[in-house]
Short mmCIF file of C-alpha atoms and ligand atoms in Angstrom, two decimals:
data_model
loop_
_atom_site.label_atom_id
_atom_site.label_comp_id
_atom_site.label_asym_id
_atom_site.label_seq_id
_atom_site.Cartn_x
_atom_site.Cartn_y
_atom_site.Cartn_z
CA UNK A 1 0.00 0.00 0.00
CA UNK A 2 1.24 3.52 -0.81
CA UNK A 3 2.38 5.58 2.19
CA UNK A 4 -0.12 8.37 2.91
CA UNK A 5 1.52 11.79 3.11
CA UNK A 6 0.05 14.35 5.55
CA UNK A 7 -1.91 16.25 2.90
CA UNK A 8 -3.61 13.12 1.57
CA UNK A 9 -6.71 11.26 2.73
CA UNK A 10 -6.63 9.10 -0.41
CA UNK A 11 -3.21 7.73 -1.46
CA UNK A 12 -1.86 9.79 -4.36
CA UNK A 13 -4.61 12.44 -4.16
CA UNK A 14 -3.89 15.85 -2.65
CA UNK A 15 -6.50 17.33 -0.32
CA UNK A 16 -5.09 20.83 -0.81
CA UNK A 17 -4.43 21.04 -4.56
CA UNK A 18 -6.53 20.25 -7.63
CA UNK A 19 -5.93 16.74 -8.95
CA UNK A 20 -5.60 17.06 -12.73
CA UNK A 21 -7.11 14.58 -15.18
CA UNK A 22 -5.43 12.92 -18.19
CA UNK A 23 -6.73 14.61 -21.36
CA UNK A 24 -5.36 15.31 -24.85
CA UNK A 25 -1.87 14.12 -24.03
CA UNK A 26 -1.39 16.13 -20.84
CA UNK A 27 -2.73 16.67 -17.35
CA UNK A 28 -5.57 19.20 -17.29
CA UNK A 29 -6.45 21.32 -14.24
CA UNK A 30 -9.46 23.20 -15.68
CA UNK A 31 -10.55 26.76 -15.01
CA UNK A 32 -13.13 25.81 -12.37
CA UNK A 33 -13.08 23.04 -9.78
CA UNK A 34 -15.40 20.60 -8.01
CA UNK A 35 -14.89 20.02 -4.28
CA UNK A 36 -15.16 16.36 -3.37
CA UNK A 37 -16.27 15.82 0.22
CA UNK A 38 -16.71 12.73 2.33
CA UNK A 39 -20.39 11.72 2.37
CA UNK A 40 -19.84 10.54 5.96
CA UNK A 41 -18.48 13.65 7.67
CA UNK A 42 -18.20 16.33 4.98
CA UNK A 43 -14.39 16.45 5.16
CA UNK A 44 -12.76 17.81 1.98
CA UNK A 45 -11.06 14.91 0.19
CA UNK A 46 -9.72 16.89 -2.76
CA UNK A 47 -10.69 18.80 -5.86
CA UNK A 48 -11.04 17.91 -9.54
CA UNK A 49 -11.50 20.10 -12.61
CA UNK A 50 -15.02 21.12 -13.65
CA UNK A 51 -14.48 20.73 -17.38
CA UNK A 52 -16.45 22.12 -20.32
CA UNK A 53 -17.83 20.88 -23.62
CA UNK A 54 -14.69 22.27 -25.33
CA UNK A 55 -12.60 19.89 -23.18
CA UNK A 56 -14.84 17.01 -24.27
CA UNK A 57 -14.25 17.99 -27.92
CA UNK A 58 -10.49 17.92 -27.38
CA UNK A 59 -10.67 14.56 -25.61
CA UNK A 60 -12.79 12.93 -28.32
CA UNK A 61 -10.53 14.23 -31.12
CA UNK A 62 -7.47 12.93 -29.26
CA UNK A 63 -9.14 9.54 -28.66
CA UNK A 64 -9.85 9.18 -32.38
CA UNK A 65 -6.27 10.11 -33.17
CA UNK A 66 -4.95 7.51 -30.69
CA UNK A 67 -7.06 4.76 -32.28
CA UNK A 68 -5.89 5.80 -35.72
CA UNK A 69 -2.18 6.26 -34.96
CA UNK A 70 -1.70 3.62 -32.28
CA UNK A 71 -4.12 0.76 -33.02
CA UNK A 72 -3.81 -2.09 -30.54
CA UNK A 73 -3.42 -5.68 -31.73
CA UNK A 74 -5.35 -8.30 -29.79
CA UNK A 75 -2.24 -9.64 -28.06
CA UNK A 76 -1.33 -6.09 -26.94
CA UNK A 77 -4.82 -5.51 -25.53
CA UNK A 78 -4.61 -8.81 -23.63
CA UNK A 79 -1.15 -8.03 -22.23
CA UNK A 80 -2.28 -4.60 -21.00
CA UNK A 81 -5.40 -6.07 -19.37
CA UNK A 82 -3.47 -8.90 -17.69
CA UNK A 83 -0.93 -6.42 -16.37
CA UNK A 84 -3.75 -4.17 -15.16
CA UNK A 85 -5.20 -7.11 -13.19
CA UNK A 86 -1.83 -7.70 -11.52
CA UNK A 87 -1.38 -4.02 -10.66
CA UNK A 88 -4.95 -3.81 -9.35
CA UNK A 89 -4.24 -6.72 -6.98
CA UNK A 90 -1.06 -4.95 -5.81
CA UNK A 91 -2.82 -1.59 -5.30
CA UNK A 92 -6.01 -3.06 -3.86
CA UNK A 93 -5.69 -1.26 -0.52
CA UNK A 94 -5.16 2.15 -2.13
CA UNK A 95 -8.25 1.69 -4.27
CA UNK A 96 -10.24 0.47 -1.26
CA UNK A 97 -9.36 3.66 0.63
CA UNK A 98 -10.38 5.81 -2.34
CA UNK A 99 -13.74 4.01 -2.60
CA UNK A 100 -14.36 4.13 1.15
CA UNK A 101 -13.55 7.82 1.37
CA UNK A 102 -15.36 9.13 -1.70
CA UNK A 103 -18.42 6.83 -1.68
CA UNK A 104 -18.63 6.09 2.09
CA UNK A 105 -18.53 2.39 1.26
CA UNK A 106 -17.31 0.48 4.35
CA UNK A 107 -13.62 -0.35 3.89
CA UNK A 108 -14.07 -4.12 3.99
CA UNK A 109 -16.79 -3.90 1.31
CA UNK A 110 -14.56 -1.52 -0.67
CA UNK A 111 -11.77 -4.11 -0.65
CA UNK A 112 -14.27 -6.56 -2.12
CA UNK A 113 -14.97 -4.10 -4.95
CA UNK A 114 -11.23 -3.80 -5.70
CA UNK A 115 -10.98 -7.61 -5.77
CA UNK A 116 -13.85 -7.72 -8.25
CA UNK A 117 -12.05 -5.17 -10.42
CA UNK A 118 -9.11 -7.61 -10.61
CA UNK A 119 -11.51 -10.28 -11.91
CA UNK A 120 -13.12 -7.89 -14.39
CA UNK A 121 -9.70 -7.10 -15.85
CA UNK A 122 -8.83 -10.81 -16.01
CA UNK A 123 -12.05 -11.65 -17.84
CA UNK A 124 -11.52 -8.70 -20.19
CA UNK A 125 -8.01 -9.99 -20.97
CA UNK A 126 -9.43 -13.43 -21.75
CA UNK A 127 -11.95 -11.86 -24.13
CA UNK A 128 -9.22 -9.85 -25.86
CA UNK A 129 -7.33 -13.08 -26.55
CA UNK A 130 -10.31 -14.97 -27.93
CA UNK A 131 -12.24 -12.25 -29.77
CA UNK A 132 -13.21 -13.61 -33.16
CA UNK A 133 -15.72 -13.31 -35.99
CA UNK A 134 -17.74 -15.99 -37.77
CA UNK A 135 -17.47 -17.80 -41.04
CA UNK A 136 -20.43 -17.19 -43.34
CA UNK A 137 -21.32 -20.09 -45.67
CA UNK A 138 -21.94 -17.94 -48.74
CA UNK A 139 -22.15 -21.02 -50.93
CA UNK A 140 -25.38 -21.93 -49.16
CA UNK A 141 -27.05 -19.48 -51.56
CA UNK A 142 -27.03 -20.07 -55.30
CA UNK A 143 -25.60 -16.60 -55.87
CA UNK A 144 -22.73 -17.37 -53.50
CA UNK A 145 -21.01 -20.02 -55.61
CA UNK A 146 -17.21 -19.72 -55.41
CA UNK A 147 -17.33 -17.15 -52.64
CA UNK A 148 -15.92 -17.32 -49.11
CA UNK A 149 -17.30 -15.10 -46.36
CA UNK A 150 -16.27 -14.30 -42.83
CA UNK A 151 -16.65 -11.50 -40.31
CA UNK A 152 -14.03 -9.48 -38.48
CA UNK A 153 -14.77 -7.86 -35.14
CA UNK A 154 -13.47 -4.29 -35.44
CA UNK A 155 -13.59 -1.56 -32.79
CA UNK A 156 -16.83 0.42 -32.89
CA UNK A 157 -15.00 3.73 -32.35
CA UNK A 158 -14.62 6.07 -29.40
CA UNK A 159 -16.59 4.92 -26.35
CA UNK A 160 -18.16 7.55 -24.09
CA UNK A 161 -18.47 6.01 -20.62
CA UNK A 162 -20.67 7.61 -17.95
CA UNK A 163 -20.54 5.96 -14.53
CA UNK A 164 -22.43 6.21 -11.20
CA UNK A 165 -21.14 6.74 -7.68
CA UNK A 166 -22.05 3.44 -6.10
CA UNK A 167 -19.33 1.21 -7.59
CA UNK A 168 -16.83 3.91 -8.50
CA UNK A 169 -14.17 1.41 -9.49
CA UNK A 170 -15.59 -1.89 -10.70
CA UNK A 171 -18.37 -0.41 -12.80
CA UNK A 172 -15.79 1.80 -14.50
CA UNK A 173 -13.59 -1.25 -15.12
CA UNK A 174 -16.69 -2.95 -16.62
CA UNK A 175 -16.63 -0.24 -19.30
CA UNK A 176 -12.90 0.40 -19.72
CA UNK A 177 -11.78 -3.28 -19.65
CA UNK A 178 -14.08 -4.47 -22.46
CA UNK A 179 -13.37 -1.28 -24.45
CA UNK A 180 -9.64 -2.05 -24.36
CA UNK A 181 -10.40 -5.66 -25.31
CA UNK A 182 -12.40 -4.34 -28.27
CA UNK A 183 -9.61 -1.93 -29.27
CA UNK A 184 -11.61 1.22 -28.45
CA UNK A 185 -10.41 4.41 -26.79
CA UNK A 186 -12.56 5.65 -23.91
CA UNK A 187 -13.53 9.12 -22.77
CA UNK A 188 -14.80 8.60 -19.23
CA UNK A 189 -17.08 10.86 -17.24
CA UNK A 190 -17.14 9.57 -13.65
CA UNK A 191 -19.81 10.57 -11.11
CA UNK A 192 -18.91 13.95 -9.62
CA UNK A 193 -18.96 12.51 -6.10
CA UNK A 194 -16.47 9.74 -6.95
CA UNK A 195 -13.81 10.87 -9.44
CA UNK A 196 -10.71 9.69 -7.57
CA UNK A 197 -11.09 5.94 -8.13
CA UNK A 198 -11.21 6.72 -11.87
CA UNK A 199 -8.14 8.96 -11.74
CA UNK A 200 -6.18 6.26 -9.88
CA UNK A 201 -7.43 3.76 -12.46
CA UNK A 202 -6.11 5.90 -15.34
CA UNK A 203 -2.70 6.03 -13.64
CA UNK A 204 -2.77 2.25 -13.18
CA UNK A 205 -3.61 1.64 -16.85
CA UNK A 206 -0.82 3.95 -17.99
CA UNK A 207 1.55 1.87 -15.82
CA UNK A 208 0.11 -1.27 -17.41
CA UNK A 209 1.15 0.03 -20.83
CA UNK A 210 -2.11 1.49 -22.16
CA UNK A 211 -1.06 3.98 -24.84
CA UNK A 212 -1.74 7.66 -24.37
CA UNK A 213 -5.23 8.69 -25.50
CA UNK A 214 -6.92 5.34 -24.80
CA UNK A 215 -8.33 6.51 -21.46
CA UNK A 216 -9.08 10.17 -20.86
CA UNK A 217 -11.18 11.53 -18.03
CA UNK A 218 -13.59 14.44 -18.26
CA UNK A 219 -14.70 15.42 -14.77
CA UNK A 220 -17.58 17.87 -14.56
CA UNK A 221 -21.33 17.96 -14.22
CA UNK A 222 -23.59 15.51 -16.01
CA UNK A 223 -25.48 18.36 -17.63
CA UNK A 224 -22.29 19.83 -19.14
CA UNK A 225 -19.67 17.18 -19.90
CA UNK A 226 -22.16 14.27 -19.85
CA UNK A 227 -24.38 15.91 -22.43
CA UNK A 228 -21.38 16.99 -24.51
CA UNK A 229 -20.23 13.36 -24.71
CA UNK A 230 -23.72 12.17 -25.59
CA UNK A 231 -24.10 14.81 -28.31
CA UNK A 232 -20.64 14.41 -29.83
CA UNK A 233 -20.88 13.03 -33.38
CA UNK A 234 -17.52 11.21 -33.08
CA UNK A 235 -18.52 9.20 -30.01
CA UNK A 236 -19.75 5.91 -31.45
CA UNK A 237 -21.21 4.38 -28.30
CA UNK A 238 -22.38 5.64 -24.92
CA UNK A 239 -22.05 3.14 -22.12
CA UNK A 240 -24.14 4.50 -19.26
CA UNK A 241 -24.77 3.15 -15.77
CA UNK A 242 -26.99 5.21 -13.51
CA UNK A 243 -30.58 6.20 -12.84
CA UNK A 244 -33.42 5.45 -15.28
CA UNK A 245 -34.43 9.07 -15.82
CA UNK A 246 -30.95 10.15 -16.86
CA UNK A 247 -30.38 6.94 -18.86
CA UNK A 248 -33.55 7.08 -20.92
CA UNK A 249 -32.98 10.82 -21.42
CA UNK A 250 -29.61 9.95 -22.99
CA UNK A 251 -31.24 7.28 -25.19
CA UNK A 252 -33.76 9.84 -26.46
CA UNK A 253 -31.06 12.45 -26.98
CA UNK A 254 -28.83 10.21 -29.11
CA UNK A 255 -31.15 8.19 -31.37
CA UNK A 256 -28.42 7.44 -33.93
CA UNK A 257 -25.80 6.21 -31.46
CA UNK A 258 -25.37 2.89 -29.77
CA UNK A 259 -26.44 3.53 -26.18
CA UNK A 260 -26.05 0.81 -23.54
CA UNK A 261 -28.08 1.44 -20.39
CA UNK A 262 -27.58 -0.27 -17.01
CA UNK A 263 -30.19 1.29 -14.72
CA UNK A 264 -32.09 0.85 -11.46
CA UNK A 265 -34.20 -1.90 -9.91
CA UNK A 266 -36.29 -2.77 -6.84
CA UNK A 267 -35.14 -6.37 -6.59
CA UNK A 268 -37.69 -8.87 -5.25
CA UNK A 269 -37.05 -12.17 -3.50
CA UNK A 270 -39.84 -14.70 -2.90
CA UNK A 271 -39.45 -16.99 0.08
CA UNK A 272 -41.63 -20.08 -0.05
CA UNK A 273 -42.55 -22.06 3.07
CA UNK A 274 -40.59 -25.03 1.67
CA UNK A 275 -37.51 -22.86 1.03
CA UNK A 276 -34.48 -22.46 3.27
CA UNK A 277 -35.80 -19.26 4.82
CA UNK A 278 -33.12 -19.14 7.54
CA UNK A 279 -30.41 -19.01 4.85
CA UNK A 280 -32.44 -16.36 3.02
CA UNK A 281 -32.61 -14.27 6.22
CA UNK A 282 -28.84 -14.68 6.71
CA UNK A 283 -28.08 -13.60 3.15
CA UNK A 284 -30.47 -10.63 3.16
CA UNK A 285 -28.52 -9.22 6.11
CA UNK A 286 -25.86 -8.18 3.58
CA UNK A 287 -27.86 -8.29 0.34
CA UNK A 288 -30.25 -5.61 1.59
CA UNK A 289 -27.73 -3.43 3.40
CA UNK A 290 -24.27 -3.63 1.81
CA UNK A 291 -23.22 -0.07 0.90
CA UNK A 292 -26.39 1.05 2.71
CA UNK A 293 -28.59 -0.50 0.04
CA UNK A 294 -27.02 1.59 -2.73
CA UNK A 295 -26.63 -1.24 -5.19
CA UNK A 296 -28.81 -1.62 -8.27
CA UNK A 297 -29.56 -5.21 -7.20
CA UNK A 298 -29.91 -4.57 -3.48
CA UNK A 299 -32.57 -6.92 -2.08
CA UNK A 300 -35.48 -4.54 -1.54
CA UNK A 301 -38.83 -6.35 -1.77
CA UNK A 302 -39.07 -9.50 0.36
CA UNK A 303 -42.21 -11.56 -0.37
CA UNK A 304 -42.57 -14.23 2.30
CA UNK A 305 -45.22 -16.93 2.60
CA UNK A 306 -47.57 -16.02 5.45
CA UNK A 307 -47.11 -19.37 7.23
CA UNK A 308 -43.42 -18.64 7.93
CA UNK A 309 -43.55 -14.84 8.03
CA UNK A 310 -43.24 -14.41 11.82
CA UNK A 311 -40.33 -16.81 12.19
CA UNK A 312 -38.58 -15.34 9.14
CA UNK A 313 -38.97 -11.72 10.28
CA UNK A 314 -37.72 -12.58 13.78
CA UNK A 315 -34.60 -14.14 12.27
CA UNK A 316 -34.07 -11.34 9.74
CA UNK A 317 -34.38 -8.61 12.38
CA UNK A 318 -31.94 -10.43 14.70
CA UNK A 319 -29.45 -10.63 11.84
CA UNK A 320 -29.88 -7.01 10.78
CA UNK A 321 -29.47 -5.81 14.36
CA UNK A 322 -25.96 -7.30 14.29
CA UNK A 323 -24.86 -4.89 11.54
CA UNK A 324 -22.36 -2.30 12.77
CA UNK A 325 -23.20 1.26 11.70
CA UNK A 326 -20.46 3.88 11.54
CA UNK A 327 -17.39 5.41 9.90
CA UNK A 328 -16.63 3.82 6.51
CA UNK A 329 -12.92 3.72 7.38
CA UNK A 330 -13.52 1.63 10.54
CA UNK A 331 -12.74 -2.05 10.05
CA UNK A 332 -15.87 -3.18 11.92
CA UNK A 333 -18.34 -1.03 9.99
CA UNK A 334 -20.98 -2.80 7.87
CA UNK A 335 -23.23 0.15 7.02
CA UNK A 336 -22.29 3.82 6.67
CA UNK A 337 -23.71 7.05 5.32
CA UNK A 338 -25.81 7.45 2.20
CA UNK A 339 -24.19 9.40 -0.61
CA UNK A 340 -25.72 12.73 0.53
CA UNK A 341 -27.88 14.24 3.25
CA UNK A 342 -30.55 14.91 0.62
CA UNK A 343 -30.65 11.21 -0.30
CA UNK A 344 -30.82 10.23 3.37
CA UNK A 345 -33.71 12.63 3.94
CA UNK A 346 -35.56 11.25 0.90
CA UNK A 347 -35.27 7.70 2.24
CA UNK A 348 -36.37 8.80 5.73
CA UNK A 349 -39.39 10.44 4.07
CA UNK A 350 -40.28 7.19 2.28
CA UNK A 351 -40.09 5.31 5.61
CA UNK A 352 -42.49 7.84 7.19
CA UNK A 353 -44.83 7.54 4.22
CA UNK A 354 -44.85 3.74 4.59
CA UNK A 355 -45.57 3.97 8.31
CA UNK A 356 -48.46 6.39 7.69
CA UNK A 357 -49.89 3.87 5.22
CA UNK A 358 -49.82 0.99 7.74
CA UNK A 359 -46.24 -0.30 7.53
CA UNK A 360 -44.42 -1.13 10.78
CA UNK A 361 -40.74 -0.54 11.48
CA UNK A 362 -39.36 -3.86 12.74
CA UNK A 363 -35.86 -2.41 13.24
CA UNK A 364 -33.96 0.76 12.39
CA UNK A 365 -35.85 3.70 10.92
CA UNK A 366 -33.81 6.21 12.94
CA UNK A 367 -30.43 7.94 12.68
CA UNK A 368 -27.31 7.17 14.72
CA UNK A 369 -25.22 9.84 16.47
CA UNK A 370 -23.43 10.64 13.19
CA UNK A 371 -26.68 11.09 11.30
CA UNK A 372 -26.39 7.73 9.53
CA UNK A 373 -29.71 6.01 8.79
CA UNK A 374 -29.77 2.64 10.55
CA UNK A 375 -30.58 -0.53 8.61
CA UNK A 376 -34.37 -0.65 8.45
CA UNK A 377 -36.82 -3.52 8.01
CA UNK A 378 -40.45 -2.59 7.38
CA UNK A 379 -43.16 -5.23 7.71
CA UNK A 380 -46.75 -5.03 6.49
CA UNK A 381 -45.41 -3.31 3.40
CA UNK A 382 -47.83 -2.78 0.50
CA UNK A 383 -46.99 -2.79 -3.23
CA UNK A 384 -48.20 0.80 -3.69
CA UNK A 385 -45.81 2.25 -1.05
CA UNK A 386 -42.73 4.02 -2.46
CA UNK A 387 -40.50 1.53 -0.59
CA UNK A 388 -41.96 -1.21 -2.82
CA UNK A 389 -43.01 0.57 -6.02
CA UNK A 390 -39.82 2.59 -6.59
CA UNK A 391 -36.09 2.01 -6.13
CA UNK A 392 -35.23 2.86 -2.51
CA UNK A 393 -31.44 2.97 -2.99
CA UNK A 394 -31.07 3.11 0.78
CA UNK A 395 -30.82 0.73 3.77
CA UNK A 396 -34.46 -0.39 3.70
CA UNK A 397 -35.95 -3.85 3.17
CA UNK A 398 -39.75 -4.05 2.74
CA UNK A 399 -41.44 -7.30 3.78
CA UNK A 400 -44.80 -8.31 2.31
CA UNK A 401 -46.64 -11.58 2.94
CA UNK A 402 -48.63 -13.69 0.48
CA UNK A 403 -50.87 -16.75 0.46
CA UNK A 404 -50.28 -18.32 -2.95
CA UNK A 405 -47.07 -18.71 -4.94
CA UNK A 406 -48.80 -17.51 -8.11
CA UNK A 407 -49.72 -14.26 -6.36
CA UNK A 408 -46.13 -13.81 -5.18
CA UNK A 409 -44.84 -14.22 -8.74
CA UNK A 410 -47.40 -11.69 -9.92
CA UNK A 411 -46.42 -9.14 -7.25
CA UNK A 412 -42.73 -9.62 -8.05
CA UNK A 413 -43.42 -8.98 -11.75
CA UNK A 414 -45.63 -5.97 -11.15
CA UNK A 415 -42.85 -3.40 -11.41
CA UNK A 416 -41.42 -0.90 -13.87
CA UNK A 417 -37.98 -2.47 -13.28
CA UNK A 418 -36.53 -5.80 -14.44
CA UNK A 419 -32.91 -6.40 -13.46
CA UNK A 420 -32.73 -9.48 -11.18
CA UNK A 421 -35.29 -11.39 -9.07
CA UNK A 422 -35.02 -14.48 -6.88
CA UNK A 423 -36.91 -17.28 -5.19
CA UNK A 424 -36.08 -19.63 -2.32
CA UNK A 425 -37.82 -23.00 -2.62
CA UNK A 426 -36.87 -26.66 -2.27
CA UNK A 427 -39.37 -27.63 -4.98
CA UNK A 428 -37.66 -27.81 -8.38
CA UNK A 429 -40.98 -27.33 -10.16
CA UNK A 430 -41.52 -24.02 -8.37
CA UNK A 431 -37.98 -22.99 -9.20
CA UNK A 432 -38.56 -23.71 -12.87
CA UNK A 433 -41.91 -21.90 -12.74
CA UNK A 434 -40.06 -18.83 -11.42
CA UNK A 435 -37.42 -19.16 -14.17
CA UNK A 436 -40.19 -19.17 -16.79
CA UNK A 437 -42.46 -16.58 -15.19
CA UNK A 438 -40.28 -13.90 -13.62
CA UNK A 439 -39.80 -11.25 -16.25
CA UNK A 440 -36.28 -10.03 -15.38
CA UNK A 441 -32.80 -10.00 -16.90
CA UNK A 442 -31.71 -12.59 -14.33
CA UNK A 443 -33.64 -15.07 -12.13
CA UNK A 444 -31.84 -16.66 -9.18
CA UNK A 445 -33.07 -19.80 -7.45
CA UNK A 446 -32.01 -20.34 -3.84
CA UNK A 447 -29.82 -17.24 -4.01
CA UNK A 448 -30.54 -13.56 -3.36
CA UNK A 449 -31.13 -11.25 -6.36
CA UNK A 450 -28.05 -9.29 -5.27
CA UNK A 451 -25.61 -12.01 -6.34
CA UNK A 452 -23.36 -11.25 -9.30
CA UNK A 453 -20.19 -12.64 -10.84
CA UNK A 454 -18.32 -10.30 -13.13
CA UNK A 455 -18.29 -12.45 -16.26
CA UNK A 456 -22.00 -13.30 -16.35
CA UNK A 457 -24.43 -11.42 -18.64
CA UNK A 458 -25.78 -8.74 -16.35
CA UNK A 459 -28.51 -6.29 -17.23
CA UNK A 460 -32.19 -5.64 -17.23
CA UNK A 461 -35.37 -5.01 -19.14
CA UNK A 462 -38.07 -2.32 -18.89
CA UNK A 463 -36.79 0.65 -16.85
CA UNK A 464 -33.71 -1.33 -15.75
CA UNK A 465 -32.00 -0.92 -19.10
CA UNK A 466 -31.38 -2.33 -22.56
CA UNK A 467 -28.06 -4.16 -22.53
CA UNK A 468 -25.91 -6.78 -20.83
CA UNK A 469 -22.56 -6.13 -19.18
CA UNK A 470 -19.84 -8.67 -18.44
CA UNK A 471 -16.72 -8.41 -20.63
CA UNK A 472 -17.75 -10.99 -23.26
CA UNK A 473 -21.14 -9.30 -23.70
CA UNK A 474 -19.91 -5.68 -23.58
CA UNK A 475 -17.31 -6.44 -26.25
CA UNK A 476 -20.08 -7.45 -28.65
CA UNK A 477 -21.53 -3.95 -28.25
CA UNK A 478 -18.14 -2.29 -28.54
CA UNK A 479 -17.23 -3.95 -31.85
CA UNK A 480 -18.72 -3.90 -35.32
CA UNK A 481 -19.05 -7.11 -37.28
CA UNK A 482 -17.42 -6.36 -40.63
CA UNK A 483 -18.28 -8.81 -43.41
CA UNK A 484 -15.46 -9.83 -45.74
CA UNK A 485 -16.26 -11.57 -49.02
CA UNK A 486 -13.61 -13.20 -51.19
CA UNK A 487 -14.64 -14.12 -54.68
CA UNK A 488 -12.63 -16.96 -56.14
P1 LIG B 501 -27.20 9.26 -11.85
O1 LIG B 501 -27.59 10.41 -11.03
O2 LIG B 501 -28.07 8.88 -12.99
O3 LIG B 501 -25.71 9.56 -12.35
C1 LIG B 501 -24.99 8.64 -13.12
C2 LIG B 501 -23.98 9.39 -13.98
O4 LIG B 501 -24.69 10.17 -14.94
C3 LIG B 501 -23.11 10.37 -13.21
O5 LIG B 501 -21.82 10.36 -13.76
C4 LIG B 501 -23.80 11.69 -13.47
O6 LIG B 501 -22.96 12.82 -13.35
C5 LIG B 501 -24.22 11.50 -14.91
N1 LIG B 501 -25.27 12.41 -15.37
C6 LIG B 501 -26.20 13.07 -14.65
N2 LIG B 501 -26.99 13.79 -15.48
C7 LIG B 501 -26.55 13.58 -16.75
C8 LIG B 501 -26.96 14.03 -18.03
N3 LIG B 501 -27.97 14.86 -18.18
N4 LIG B 501 -26.28 13.60 -19.12
C9 LIG B 501 -25.26 12.74 -19.00
N5 LIG B 501 -24.81 12.29 -17.79
C10 LIG B 501 -25.46 12.69 -16.69
O7 LIG B 501 -27.04 7.93 -10.98
P2 LIG B 501 -26.29 7.74 -9.58
O8 LIG B 501 -27.09 8.40 -8.52
O9 LIG B 501 -24.84 8.08 -9.69
O10 LIG B 501 -26.38 6.15 -9.45
C11 LIG B 501 -27.46 5.52 -8.92
C12 LIG B 501 -28.30 4.83 -9.96
O11 LIG B 501 -27.50 3.98 -10.76
C13 LIG B 501 -29.36 3.93 -9.36
O12 LIG B 501 -30.57 4.07 -10.04
C14 LIG B 501 -28.77 2.54 -9.56
O13 LIG B 501 -29.72 1.51 -9.55
C15 LIG B 501 -28.11 2.70 -10.87
N6 LIG B 501 -27.10 1.66 -11.08
C16 LIG B 501 -27.34 0.66 -12.00
C17 LIG B 501 -26.40 -0.35 -12.17
C18 LIG B 501 -26.60 -1.44 -13.18
O14 LIG B 501 -25.63 -2.11 -13.53
N7 LIG B 501 -27.82 -1.69 -13.66
C19 LIG B 501 -25.25 -0.36 -11.41
C20 LIG B 501 -25.05 0.67 -10.48
C21 LIG B 501 -25.98 1.68 -10.34
P3 LIG B 501 -22.90 13.70 -11.99
O15 LIG B 501 -22.38 12.80 -10.94
O16 LIG B 501 -21.98 14.79 -12.35
O17 LIG B 501 -24.32 14.14 -11.73
#
């Protein structure tokens, strides 16, 4: 781990001077700056440039030039990605501190995110090595006699990546890793609250041998630099992860571009009486509350069969009460602050609304001495409450009961979102019924909907998005299939 010097709270990032971003072959400080403060205690962590649309223009032009002048062969892409995985493992603790400080993600959870970033680089390297086109049997058509056809996978062009605050490292690697595997240069706009993980990542990739111009960072507001990236005619693809309103706004704004959207969810889990409900209660302890529920697949809606509801809730509440609330830098902490006071107050408002409509707080619902919202379980929840109908994105699990399995499947499906859903049952027929009936990007049986491995196809339908991430799947989006025909 890098030694912290007195003016640093994040290794390699000054708290007193602007941290410049790599852009157009140099380090850019910008005319204006953004203060980045700890969501936990408001302490100033550092400053980054607040860039403009002119900076985005320069970055995109430079990215195109890099792809043109320094194209990367597949073996070079793979070597860079493998080296990046090794460096990420070495610098894991530095990245964990950056994540914990800027996103208030508890340090032990932040280390887990850095470990996942290692895996995402490894899988991206594997894809770079094996990327291939198809042969096309042209002679299968009468007109194709004597002709040979095949496809080449060529880079789509400059990728504009826009990332959220909640996984400030691994979700960026999910865009940058596959883009390198595809041979594309990236112009990255990180969330304004969490730019430092991205800046450290750019330094790491330069050390791994990524040529200049293949990863540039444009810090600044979504409305300014985000829109400039979306509007730029030389950005071939926007890879966006964030909230549905912003994501679908981008889709509408750029009808002629490829736009990949990874958006929100209100993940349901159904717990049948014949399922291992004690294991479900143990898993939901983390699945509902890791990073204070700020994960797109946080377990939010728990549908439990009425015959086991009391026993299940007793177990769940006992588990949740074990969670340690506090400073994200403390080793023992499980749950820390939400990303802003405004977000915390919104979630508190939704809890009050649920209570007014007949919900009961089984645990939590209040703030600790530092103003952190405690992990909250609400029973007697109803589908129309905000805590069920919308994405909470906070430390709240809403428990509803049901009588029939068919009704539970219906309730789970009755949502504008569609990322991942789950069921616990020991009956294989019910598991298969869920697999066929639950209308989501992923259906998990005897696992929480929050589970993810970094190489699986991950993404949603309806308001949850329109694409699948995971290096092998992202690379398909980030390449064009060029048809080659040889006439003999
Ligand atoms: P957000 O507010 O939508 O912001 C995401 C990114 O978009 C940020 O970089 C933001 O910049 C930028 N942005 C804002 N307005 C923009 C605009 N008009 N044009 C272009 N870019 C713009 O989302 P968030 O609060 O950071 O993240 C939480 C959301 O992400 C949740 O809904 C969560 O479910 C979703 N999410 C989904 C996945 C998935 O894989 N499906 C994973 C993680 C998170 P600023 O920071 O400068 O505003």
